């Protein structure tokens, strides 16, 4: 994740993340501050980077995909702000900083989340209006916007979050756990890959490969997140550990043990790596992410 | 609002409101229930009806605009669910029924709101995908989706909500009050009118007239809502009265007195009525809404 290839895309996202926000009236200045606070809190920017990488792998243009990459990060950031709320996961620390509601209060945190979600669609549809006379681009943008809405919506990320809450304190079944992981994390990761592929005009076979990669990496990502909640270092992670166990969350290590969780994550990543082999150096970003996640398992 | 012309459009919306929701997995059944609960809680359906009426006035097809009308109602409903939350307006009653978080808890209410907002865009972009080979329709849909995102986002409805919270307990200025009303309520009403006009391929002059109508009616609507919070009957309104005064909200009657508020609302409605005269019977829905609101002032 510190390789020049990854950092180039990450920098591109971070340079535009705040600029792409709609101009907000000074009368609602706190909203602007609250949204910017969470957008600027760092993070690996995995979702927007993957969207850009998928678009490029499909033969598309980075500048064309950039607003959609930033929109994906708005969506991811809104979900973090709402997840951290007292009535949800009740987290006070994220990426080493106080969570949004700790700084701005609950009402503003809810509105900042709503604002970021709305800003994502305002940005994407505004972009469409710039291509009204280019029906191929317009079609691709509509397709990408649909992928993101589906992956982050009630058949994706939100469904996973609901199931996660409902499973708290209950015996976890394999099916329930698979549903939670697949939706809570993998759905948005798959969506950014499909959105990038659509924007770049990728083939059906690339689409299938990216879907497979996204599902495997998304699941591994969530399992590793749950492993680190047990074995990790609070200072390194920038968030509280052991919060899952305290909340009685259904997690992979909780249900199948730590060692099996590590093996499962490694297996998923191995399959994803193999699937991308055929793209050789063009799949560098995808391989770098796998390298990084494999390193996290061993920590 | 009980006239056949209004009820016809309202029925059309209500017949499709739940059907247009994405199919939700049984694993997140409570989400489905929570979203449906608030969508089915009644209400006048002013926003989707206005969107349909604007599309028809522009010469467009109702069936083409219907998903966008329902999306507008999803957006409105999400905003009510979040506004009612304990950290926001803390309301336990809406349309004579317990508010969403009273029934489903805070976490589920936040997620139901997020889900409805996401579902609105999933519905609109899915609709676009059905018209990929019809670039005129696709352009109009992208335009309508942009209007709704802008009107309900951080330069519209959310900005108004933020300013409303920030003004609580402070001396209200005329500017702040205008900003709150214009954004909290009028922005989404203007947006549905412009979205309908765009979907129907309306002329620039119709667009201007609808914008004027939406601004006036939106402002009047908010002033009347604030008047009824003082003079209304809880049983008729289906929500708590005197909540604004208790919360120290900046409202028109609070700042300028009840009589001036009534006069202002009547003046705004009179101007809106005059503006739509030229459309004669084709503007029936628009006139009916003014009749209804004028009746509310006199109650």
Coordinates of C-alpha atoms in Angstrom, one line a residue, chain A residues 22-25 27-31 35 78 82-83 85 87-88 106-108 110-119 121-123 125-126 128-129 132-133 135 138-140 142-143 145-147 149-155 158-163 165-166 173 175-176 179, chain B residues 22-25 27-31 35 78 82-83 85 87-88 106-108 110-119 121-123 125-126 128-129 132-133 135 138-140 142-143 145-147 149-155 158-163 165-166 173 175-176 179:
Chain A
X22 CA -21.1 20.7 -3.4
X23 CA -20.5 24.2 -2.3
X24 CA -22.2 24.6 1.1
X25 CA -23.7 27.9 2.3
X27 CA -25.4 29.3 7.1
X28 CA -24.7 25.6 7.4
X29 CA -21.0 25.8 8.0
X30 CA -20.9 23.1 10.7
X31 CA -22.2 20.6 8.2
X35 CA -18.4 16.2 6.6
X78 CA -21.2 8.1 5.6
X82 CA -23.5 6.3 11.1
X83 CA -22.0 2.9 12.2
X85 CA -23.2 6.4 16.4
X87 CA -27.2 3.7 19.0
X88 CA -25.2 1.6 16.6
X106 CA -25.2 13.1 17.3
X107 CA -27.6 15.3 15.3
X108 CA -24.8 16.7 13.2
X110 CA -26.5 11.9 11.4
X111 CA -26.8 14.9 9.1
X112 CA -23.2 14.7 7.9
X113 CA -23.8 11.1 7.0
X114 CA -27.0 11.9 5.2
X115 CA -25.1 14.8 3.5
X116 CA -22.3 12.6 2.3
X117 CA -24.7 10.0 0.9
X118 CA -26.6 12.7 -0.9
X119 CA -23.5 14.4 -2.1
X121 CA -25.4 11.1 -5.9
X122 CA -25.4 14.8 -6.5
X123 CA -21.8 14.4 -7.8
X125 CA -25.6 12.8 -11.5
X126 CA -24.0 16.3 -12.0
X128 CA -23.9 12.8 -16.1
X129 CA -25.2 16.2 -17.0
X132 CA -25.6 14.7 -22.1
X133 CA -24.6 14.6 -25.7
X135 CA -24.7 8.7 -25.0
X138 CA -24.0 8.6 -20.1
X139 CA -24.9 5.0 -20.3
X140 CA -21.7 3.9 -18.6
X142 CA -25.8 5.4 -15.2
X143 CA -24.6 1.9 -14.9
X145 CA -24.2 4.8 -10.4
X146 CA -26.6 1.9 -10.3
X147 CA -23.9 -0.5 -9.1
X149 CA -26.5 2.4 -5.2
X150 CA -27.2 -1.4 -5.2
X151 CA -24.0 -2.3 -3.4
X152 CA -24.4 0.3 -0.7
X153 CA -28.2 0.0 -0.3
X154 CA -30.8 -2.3 1.2
X155 CA -29.7 -5.3 -0.8
X158 CA -27.3 -1.6 4.7
X159 CA -28.7 -5.2 4.7
X160 CA -25.4 -6.4 6.2
X161 CA -25.4 -3.8 8.9
X162 CA -29.0 -4.7 9.8
X163 CA -28.2 -8.4 10.0
X165 CA -27.1 -5.7 14.6
X166 CA -29.8 -8.4 14.7
X173 CA -25.0 -19.6 12.1
X175 CA -25.5 -18.7 6.8
X176 CA -26.0 -15.6 8.9
X179 CA -24.8 -13.0 4.8
Chain B
X22 CA -35.7 -3.3 -3.9
X23 CA -36.4 -6.9 -2.9
X24 CA -34.9 -7.3 0.6
X25 CA -33.4 -10.5 1.9
X27 CA -32.1 -12.0 6.8
X28 CA -32.7 -8.3 7.1
X29 CA -36.5 -8.5 7.4
X30 CA -36.7 -5.9 10.1
X31 CA -35.3 -3.3 7.7
X35 CA -39.1 1.1 5.9
X78 CA -36.2 9.2 5.1
X82 CA -34.2 11.0 10.8
X83 CA -35.8 14.4 11.9
X85 CA -34.8 10.9 16.1
X87 CA -31.0 13.6 19.0
X88 CA -32.8 15.6 16.4
X106 CA -32.9 4.2 17.1
X107 CA -30.4 2.0 15.2
X108 CA -33.0 0.5 12.9
X110 CA -31.3 5.4 11.2
X111 CA -30.7 2.4 8.9
X112 CA -34.3 2.6 7.6
X113 CA -33.7 6.3 6.7
X114 CA -30.4 5.4 5.1
X115 CA -32.1 2.6 3.3
X116 CA -34.9 4.7 1.9
X117 CA -32.4 7.3 0.7
X118 CA -30.3 4.6 -1.0
X119 CA -33.5 3.0 -2.4
X121 CA -31.3 6.3 -6.1
X122 CA -31.3 2.6 -6.8
X123 CA -34.8 3.0 -8.2
X125 CA -30.8 4.6 -11.7
X126 CA -32.4 1.2 -12.3
X128 CA -32.2 4.7 -16.4
X129 CA -30.8 1.3 -17.2
X132 CA -30.1 2.9 -22.2
X133 CA -31.0 2.9 -25.9
X135 CA -30.8 8.8 -25.1
X138 CA -31.9 8.9 -20.4
X139 CA -30.9 12.6 -20.5
X140 CA -34.2 13.6 -18.9
X142 CA -30.3 12.0 -15.3
X143 CA -31.6 15.6 -15.1
X145 CA -32.2 12.6 -10.6
X146 CA -29.8 15.6 -10.3
X147 CA -32.6 18.0 -9.3
X149 CA -30.2 15.0 -5.2
X150 CA -29.5 18.8 -5.2
X151 CA -32.8 19.7 -3.6
X152 CA -32.6 17.1 -0.9
X153 CA -28.8 17.4 -0.3
X154 CA -26.3 19.7 1.4
X155 CA -27.3 22.7 -0.7
X158 CA -30.1 19.0 4.7
X159 CA -28.6 22.5 4.8
X160 CA -32.0 23.7 6.1
X161 CA -32.2 21.1 8.8
X162 CA -28.6 22.0 10.0
X163 CA -29.5 25.7 10.1
X165 CA -30.8 23.0 14.6
X166 CA -28.1 25.6 14.9
X173 CA -32.7 36.9 12.1
X175 CA -32.0 36.0 6.9
X176 CA -31.6 32.9 8.9
X179 CA -32.5 30.3 4.7

